[in-house]
Amino acid sequence: MYRSSYQKGFLTVLYSVGSSPLDKWSTYTKNGYIKRIYDEDIKSLVLEIMGSNVSTTFIHCPSDCKAELGIKLPFLVLLIKNMHKYFCFEVKIQDDQRFMRRFRVSNFQSKTSVKPFCTAMPMGMSPGWNQIQFNLADFTRRAYGSNYLETVSLQVHANVRIRRVYFTDKLYTEAELPNDYRLMGKPKDLKKEKQFKAPPTARPPSPLNTTRAEVTTAKTEESAGPVDTEPEMDMGVSDGGKSAPVETAESDAAPAEEPPAQTEATEEAYY
């Protein structure tokens, strides 16, 4: 299928945003569905594969089961979302001994099982979207002691959401990936963006600054000396909900003398 095409860099076999993402895939559904929906996390259309049984709902590439992909790129990358359900995918490869080997990766497998023609291995997924990088050449060498030749077919089972499935000639960093191959798009350049600052009056005062201001005010009052203030009144409440009589220091004190009348001589002395 791709054996005669130019293979270098990136080779996409499924892209959910395209006009016909399953053009080269065959679908199998039983007690499930395969449809394209809008994902709120990445703000993009994605392909959702859901089913009650993992083995009965899946997609297969190429669409003709007798055909072969013929992809020689050794790295398989899947941009998928963890749906917190059973999920697996299967890759069929051919090594330099001309044997067909299968790698079945799932999130419900607990141990790695290596058989002559099939290897099953576990996979851990983080919540949300994941980027699964599968080194086909390394796993072929470690499992069977042979060299990876090409990928024959690819099969993705329920339950998962897919953004893109592609092959690469090497592992690329996030900065080296094209914009369409990133989950969240191109990172923004903060230096080129305009920085809009809110006026100081639009922001509430910081609690730290308010505490410092109160401490500074208290220290200023202490340095200024004691200030005569009127005693606070204790508004007590007696039984029955009636107000109790309030006793203050002024009730027992003698009445204060009235200040002398102001005359012209006192005004001149004051000024």
mmCIF file of C-alpha atoms in Angstrom:
data_model
loop_
_atom_site.group_PDB
_atom_site.id
_atom_site.type_symbol
_atom_site.label_atom_id
_atom_site.label_comp_id
_atom_site.label_asym_id
_atom_site.label_seq_id
_atom_site.Cartn_x
_atom_site.Cartn_y
_atom_site.Cartn_z
ATOM 1 C CA MET A 1 0.000 0.000 0.000
ATOM 2 C CA TYR A 2 2.766 2.455 1.008
ATOM 3 C CA ARG A 3 5.701 0.330 -0.126
ATOM 4 C CA SER A 4 6.208 2.266 -3.357
ATOM 5 C CA SER A 5 5.686 5.718 -1.781
ATOM 6 C CA TYR A 6 8.352 8.029 -0.360
ATOM 7 C CA GLN A 7 8.744 7.358 3.360
ATOM 8 C CA LYS A 8 10.625 9.890 5.438
ATOM 9 C CA GLY A 9 9.702 12.135 8.339
ATOM 10 C CA PHE A 10 5.971 11.714 9.031
ATOM 11 C CA LEU A 11 3.485 9.320 7.460
ATOM 12 C CA THR A 12 -0.106 9.684 8.684
ATOM 13 C CA VAL A 13 -2.503 6.763 8.393
ATOM 14 C CA LEU A 14 -5.424 8.345 10.319
ATOM 15 C CA TYR A 15 -6.309 11.991 10.886
ATOM 16 C CA SER A 16 -9.647 12.738 12.537
ATOM 17 C CA VAL A 17 -9.999 16.250 11.066
ATOM 18 C CA GLY A 18 -9.793 15.142 7.433
ATOM 19 C CA SER A 19 -12.786 14.911 5.144
ATOM 20 C CA SER A 20 -12.715 11.072 5.188
ATOM 21 C CA PRO A 21 -10.543 9.863 8.072
ATOM 22 C CA LEU A 22 -11.540 6.205 7.621
ATOM 23 C CA ASP A 23 -11.005 6.116 3.866
ATOM 24 C CA LYS A 24 -8.205 3.530 4.166
ATOM 25 C CA TRP A 25 -9.692 1.728 7.151
ATOM 26 C CA SER A 26 -12.343 -0.949 7.579
ATOM 27 C CA THR A 27 -14.715 -0.777 10.558
ATOM 28 C CA TYR A 28 -16.221 -3.560 12.662
ATOM 29 C CA THR A 29 -18.910 -2.799 15.229
ATOM 30 C CA LYS A 30 -20.965 -5.048 17.466
ATOM 31 C CA ASN A 31 -22.742 -3.609 20.498
ATOM 32 C CA GLY A 32 -20.885 -0.349 19.957
ATOM 33 C CA TYR A 33 -20.317 2.554 17.571
ATOM 34 C CA ILE A 34 -17.642 4.422 15.658
ATOM 35 C CA LYS A 35 -18.288 8.100 14.985
ATOM 36 C CA ARG A 36 -16.637 11.485 14.836
ATOM 37 C CA ILE A 37 -17.388 13.937 17.645
ATOM 38 C CA TYR A 38 -16.092 17.258 18.986
ATOM 39 C CA ASP A 39 -13.712 17.055 21.937
ATOM 40 C CA GLU A 40 -13.829 19.984 24.351
ATOM 41 C CA ASP A 41 -10.332 19.449 25.760
ATOM 42 C CA ILE A 42 -8.433 20.010 22.519
ATOM 43 C CA LYS A 43 -11.220 21.910 20.676
ATOM 44 C CA SER A 44 -11.118 19.603 17.664
ATOM 45 C CA LEU A 45 -12.973 16.815 15.890
ATOM 46 C CA VAL A 46 -11.874 13.343 17.008
ATOM 47 C CA LEU A 47 -12.814 9.771 16.178
ATOM 48 C CA GLU A 48 -14.509 7.906 19.018
ATOM 49 C CA ILE A 49 -14.601 4.099 19.165
ATOM 50 C CA MET A 50 -16.813 2.717 21.920
ATOM 51 C CA GLY A 51 -18.199 -0.746 22.545
ATOM 52 C CA SER A 52 -19.255 -3.119 25.279
ATOM 53 C CA ASN A 53 -16.647 -5.668 24.114
ATOM 54 C CA VAL A 54 -13.127 -4.621 23.148
ATOM 55 C CA SER A 55 -12.643 -7.467 20.665
ATOM 56 C CA THR A 56 -15.844 -6.849 18.656
ATOM 57 C CA THR A 57 -15.533 -3.092 17.966
ATOM 58 C CA PHE A 58 -12.390 -1.938 16.132
ATOM 59 C CA ILE A 59 -10.937 -0.411 12.967
ATOM 60 C CA HIS A 60 -8.387 -2.083 10.696
ATOM 61 C CA CYS A 61 -5.877 -0.650 8.223
ATOM 62 C CA PRO A 62 -5.643 -1.359 5.330
ATOM 63 C CA SER A 63 -9.317 -1.763 4.505
ATOM 64 C CA ASP A 64 -8.554 -4.925 2.529
ATOM 65 C CA CYS A 65 -7.441 -7.580 5.010
ATOM 66 C CA LYS A 66 -5.303 -9.287 2.347
ATOM 67 C CA ALA A 67 -3.372 -6.096 1.546
ATOM 68 C CA GLU A 68 -0.252 -4.887 3.370
ATOM 69 C CA LEU A 69 0.757 -1.433 4.510
ATOM 70 C CA GLY A 70 4.438 -1.797 3.679
ATOM 71 C CA ILE A 71 5.506 1.042 6.040
ATOM 72 C CA LYS A 72 9.211 0.886 6.876
ATOM 73 C CA LEU A 73 9.263 3.743 9.421
ATOM 74 C CA PRO A 74 10.091 2.192 12.831
ATOM 75 C CA PHE A 75 8.187 4.510 15.210
ATOM 76 C CA LEU A 76 4.408 4.353 15.666
ATOM 77 C CA VAL A 77 2.760 7.331 17.417
ATOM 78 C CA LEU A 78 -0.870 7.493 18.549
ATOM 79 C CA LEU A 79 -2.594 10.609 19.878
ATOM 80 C CA ILE A 80 -5.406 9.083 21.908
ATOM 81 C CA LYS A 81 -7.583 9.963 24.885
ATOM 82 C CA ASN A 82 -7.972 7.784 27.938
ATOM 83 C CA MET A 83 -11.674 6.957 28.385
ATOM 84 C CA HIS A 84 -11.013 4.992 31.614
ATOM 85 C CA LYS A 85 -12.219 1.776 29.968
ATOM 86 C CA TYR A 86 -10.592 -1.276 28.443
ATOM 87 C CA PHE A 87 -8.605 -0.424 25.321
ATOM 88 C CA CYS A 88 -6.026 -2.111 23.094
ATOM 89 C CA PHE A 89 -4.339 -1.824 19.716
ATOM 90 C CA GLU A 90 -2.490 -4.375 17.623
ATOM 91 C CA VAL A 91 0.408 -3.998 15.184
ATOM 92 C CA LYS A 92 1.399 -6.688 12.714
ATOM 93 C CA ILE A 93 4.984 -6.478 11.458
ATOM 94 C CA GLN A 94 7.410 -8.497 9.354
ATOM 95 C CA ASP A 95 11.021 -9.033 10.430
ATOM 96 C CA ASP A 96 14.145 -9.885 8.446
ATOM 97 C CA GLN A 97 13.447 -13.593 8.972
ATOM 98 C CA ARG A 98 10.239 -13.145 6.925
ATOM 99 C CA PHE A 99 8.065 -14.034 9.906
ATOM 100 C CA MET A 100 4.839 -12.186 10.725
ATOM 101 C CA ARG A 101 4.852 -10.967 14.328
ATOM 102 C CA ARG A 102 2.049 -9.316 16.275
ATOM 103 C CA PHE A 103 2.334 -6.807 19.118
ATOM 104 C CA ARG A 104 -0.856 -6.463 21.162
ATOM 105 C CA VAL A 105 -0.789 -3.550 23.622
ATOM 106 C CA SER A 106 -3.607 -3.045 26.164
ATOM 107 C CA ASN A 107 -4.372 -1.273 29.416
ATOM 108 C CA PHE A 108 -5.852 -4.412 31.004
ATOM 109 C CA GLN A 109 -2.805 -6.648 30.524
ATOM 110 C CA SER A 110 -0.815 -7.094 33.736
ATOM 111 C CA LYS A 111 2.257 -8.965 32.450
ATOM 112 C CA THR A 112 4.204 -9.200 29.211
ATOM 113 C CA SER A 113 3.672 -12.457 27.356
ATOM 114 C CA VAL A 114 6.054 -13.365 24.505
ATOM 115 C CA LYS A 115 4.932 -16.126 22.146
ATOM 116 C CA PRO A 116 6.507 -17.170 18.839
ATOM 117 C CA PHE A 117 4.164 -15.057 16.719
ATOM 118 C CA CYS A 118 2.385 -12.764 19.198
ATOM 119 C CA THR A 119 3.587 -10.582 22.067
ATOM 120 C CA ALA A 120 1.095 -9.078 24.536
ATOM 121 C CA MET A 121 2.240 -6.268 26.789
ATOM 122 C CA PRO A 122 0.656 -3.824 29.265
ATOM 123 C CA MET A 123 0.337 -0.092 28.763
ATOM 124 C CA GLY A 124 -0.156 2.685 31.291
ATOM 125 C CA MET A 125 -2.170 5.760 30.313
ATOM 126 C CA SER A 126 -2.514 9.114 32.032
ATOM 127 C CA PRO A 127 -5.909 10.807 32.450
ATOM 128 C CA GLY A 128 -6.950 12.830 29.425
ATOM 129 C CA TRP A 129 -5.013 12.885 26.172
ATOM 130 C CA ASN A 130 -1.891 10.772 25.707
ATOM 131 C CA GLN A 131 0.854 10.490 23.131
ATOM 132 C CA ILE A 132 1.794 6.814 22.790
ATOM 133 C CA GLN A 133 5.204 6.263 21.140
ATOM 134 C CA PHE A 134 5.906 2.677 20.110
ATOM 135 C CA ASN A 135 9.412 1.722 18.963
ATOM 136 C CA LEU A 136 8.730 -1.231 16.655
ATOM 137 C CA ALA A 137 12.384 -1.899 15.837
ATOM 138 C CA ASP A 138 13.407 -2.053 19.499
ATOM 139 C CA PHE A 139 10.538 -4.345 20.553
ATOM 140 C CA THR A 140 11.161 -6.684 17.618
ATOM 141 C CA ARG A 141 14.820 -7.011 18.550
ATOM 142 C CA ARG A 142 14.137 -7.531 22.257
ATOM 143 C CA ALA A 143 11.257 -9.986 21.822
ATOM 144 C CA TYR A 144 12.450 -12.094 18.885
ATOM 145 C CA GLY A 145 16.104 -11.231 18.361
ATOM 146 C CA SER A 146 15.438 -10.176 14.764
ATOM 147 C CA ASN A 147 15.373 -6.880 12.888
ATOM 148 C CA TYR A 148 12.234 -4.925 12.051
ATOM 149 C CA LEU A 149 11.490 -4.832 8.336
ATOM 150 C CA GLU A 150 8.051 -3.223 7.808
ATOM 151 C CA THR A 151 4.565 -2.816 9.260
ATOM 152 C CA VAL A 152 1.949 -5.035 7.636
ATOM 153 C CA SER A 153 -1.288 -3.926 9.327
ATOM 154 C CA LEU A 154 -2.655 -1.874 12.224
ATOM 155 C CA GLN A 155 -5.752 -2.447 14.328
ATOM 156 C CA VAL A 156 -7.251 -0.108 16.969
ATOM 157 C CA HIS A 157 -9.952 -1.419 19.291
ATOM 158 C CA ALA A 158 -12.486 0.235 21.602
ATOM 159 C CA ASN A 159 -12.648 2.220 23.902
ATOM 160 C CA VAL A 160 -10.759 5.335 22.868
ATOM 161 C CA ARG A 161 -10.783 8.709 21.149
ATOM 162 C CA ILE A 162 -8.257 9.209 18.354
ATOM 163 C CA ARG A 163 -6.784 12.450 17.105
ATOM 164 C CA ARG A 164 -4.022 11.101 14.818
ATOM 165 C CA VAL A 165 -2.084 7.904 14.094
ATOM 166 C CA TYR A 166 1.205 8.223 12.214
ATOM 167 C CA PHE A 167 4.655 6.705 11.684
ATOM 168 C CA THR A 168 8.001 8.519 11.953
ATOM 169 C CA ASP A 169 11.626 7.777 11.149
ATOM 170 C CA LYS A 170 12.757 9.000 14.606
ATOM 171 C CA LEU A 171 11.420 10.485 17.815
ATOM 172 C CA TYR A 172 10.862 14.224 17.493
ATOM 173 C CA THR A 173 10.711 16.747 20.304
ATOM 174 C CA GLU A 174 7.653 18.927 20.848
ATOM 175 C CA ALA A 175 9.415 21.891 19.237
ATOM 176 C CA GLU A 176 10.290 19.879 16.125
ATOM 177 C CA LEU A 177 6.736 18.638 15.501
ATOM 178 C CA PRO A 178 4.550 20.427 12.942
ATOM 179 C CA ASN A 179 1.613 22.354 14.300
ATOM 180 C CA ASP A 180 -0.960 19.760 13.162
ATOM 181 C CA TYR A 181 0.883 16.977 14.954
ATOM 182 C CA ARG A 182 0.599 18.620 18.379
ATOM 183 C CA LEU A 183 -2.330 18.021 20.663
ATOM 184 C CA MET A 184 -2.716 21.610 21.866
ATOM 185 C CA GLY A 185 -1.449 23.394 18.767
ATOM 186 C CA LYS A 186 1.523 25.704 18.425
ATOM 187 C CA PRO A 187 2.713 27.261 21.699
ATOM 188 C CA LYS A 188 2.103 30.980 21.928
ATOM 189 C CA ASP A 189 4.961 33.469 21.800
ATOM 190 C CA LEU A 190 4.448 35.628 24.861
ATOM 191 C CA LYS A 191 6.976 38.235 23.697
ATOM 192 C CA LYS A 192 4.952 39.093 20.599
ATOM 193 C CA GLU A 193 1.637 39.319 22.431
ATOM 194 C CA LYS A 194 0.515 42.645 23.831
ATOM 195 C CA GLN A 195 0.539 42.778 27.591
ATOM 196 C CA PHE A 196 -2.586 44.468 28.932
ATOM 197 C CA LYS A 197 -2.319 45.483 32.569
ATOM 198 C CA ALA A 198 -5.352 46.304 34.638
ATOM 199 C CA PRO A 199 -5.324 49.657 36.464
ATOM 200 C CA PRO A 200 -4.505 49.482 40.182
ATOM 201 C CA THR A 201 -8.022 50.545 41.142
ATOM 202 C CA ALA A 202 -9.480 47.507 39.369
ATOM 203 C CA ARG A 203 -7.671 45.054 41.648
ATOM 204 C CA PRO A 204 -8.480 44.509 45.328
ATOM 205 C CA PRO A 205 -5.679 45.296 47.790
ATOM 206 C CA SER A 206 -3.362 42.462 48.600
ATOM 207 C CA PRO A 207 -3.945 40.906 52.065
ATOM 208 C CA LEU A 208 -0.200 41.077 52.684
ATOM 209 C CA ASN A 209 -0.077 44.791 51.923
ATOM 210 C CA THR A 210 -3.141 45.422 54.085
ATOM 211 C CA THR A 211 -1.550 43.611 57.031
ATOM 212 C CA ARG A 212 1.657 45.597 56.634
ATOM 213 C CA ALA A 213 -0.308 48.861 56.572
ATOM 214 C CA GLU A 214 -2.147 47.934 59.790
ATOM 215 C CA VAL A 215 1.114 47.050 61.529
ATOM 216 C CA THR A 216 2.693 50.336 60.399
ATOM 217 C CA THR A 217 -0.326 52.309 61.682
ATOM 218 C CA ALA A 218 -0.209 50.522 65.036
ATOM 219 C CA LYS A 219 3.495 51.292 65.424
ATOM 220 C CA THR A 220 2.872 54.965 64.592
ATOM 221 C CA GLU A 221 0.148 55.223 67.239
ATOM 222 C CA GLU A 222 2.370 53.622 69.876
ATOM 223 C CA SER A 223 5.187 56.074 69.156
ATOM 224 C CA ALA A 224 2.790 59.023 69.394
ATOM 225 C CA GLY A 225 1.849 58.122 73.006
ATOM 226 C CA PRO A 226 -1.417 57.202 74.682
ATOM 227 C CA VAL A 227 -4.546 58.848 73.410
ATOM 228 C CA ASP A 228 -7.487 59.574 75.700
ATOM 229 C CA THR A 229 -10.579 57.879 74.433
ATOM 230 C CA GLU A 230 -14.009 57.435 75.860
ATOM 231 C CA PRO A 231 -14.626 54.092 77.541
ATOM 232 C CA GLU A 232 -16.588 51.626 75.480
ATOM 233 C CA MET A 233 -20.085 50.852 76.654
ATOM 234 C CA ASP A 234 -20.878 47.247 77.455
ATOM 235 C CA MET A 235 -24.322 46.619 76.046
ATOM 236 C CA GLY A 236 -25.266 43.727 78.297
ATOM 237 C CA VAL A 237 -28.533 41.838 78.029
ATOM 238 C CA SER A 238 -30.325 40.574 81.159
ATOM 239 C CA ASP A 239 -32.732 37.680 81.444
ATOM 240 C CA GLY A 240 -35.919 38.206 79.549
ATOM 241 C CA GLY A 241 -34.267 39.945 76.622
ATOM 242 C CA LYS A 242 -34.377 43.396 78.232
ATOM 243 C CA SER A 243 -31.425 45.708 78.209
ATOM 244 C CA ALA A 244 -29.504 45.776 81.463
ATOM 245 C CA PRO A 245 -28.485 49.083 82.994
ATOM 246 C CA VAL A 246 -25.074 50.191 81.811
ATOM 247 C CA GLU A 247 -22.611 51.499 84.366
ATOM 248 C CA THR A 248 -19.802 53.724 83.200
ATOM 249 C CA ALA A 249 -17.051 55.660 84.900
ATOM 250 C CA GLU A 250 -18.750 58.940 84.153
ATOM 251 C CA SER A 251 -21.838 58.090 86.301
ATOM 252 C CA ASP A 252 -19.874 58.283 89.611
ATOM 253 C CA ALA A 253 -17.605 61.151 88.623
ATOM 254 C CA ALA A 254 -18.345 64.781 89.554
ATOM 255 C CA PRO A 255 -19.819 66.986 86.850
ATOM 256 C CA ALA A 256 -17.166 68.726 84.802
ATOM 257 C CA GLU A 257 -16.791 72.472 85.071
ATOM 258 C CA GLU A 258 -17.863 74.602 82.146
ATOM 259 C CA PRO A 259 -15.051 76.214 80.161
ATOM 260 C CA PRO A 260 -14.547 79.954 80.657
ATOM 261 C CA ALA A 261 -16.129 82.305 78.180
ATOM 262 C CA GLN A 262 -13.975 83.307 75.254
ATOM 263 C CA THR A 263 -12.965 87.008 75.139
ATOM 264 C CA GLU A 264 -10.829 89.174 72.880
ATOM 265 C CA ALA A 265 -7.862 88.851 75.244
ATOM 266 C CA THR A 266 -7.944 85.050 75.096
ATOM 267 C CA GLU A 267 -8.190 85.101 71.283
ATOM 268 C CA GLU A 268 -5.127 87.357 71.031
ATOM 269 C CA ALA A 269 -3.225 85.083 73.398
ATOM 270 C CA TYR A 270 -4.232 82.035 71.381
ATOM 271 C CA TYR A 271 -3.132 83.430 68.044
#
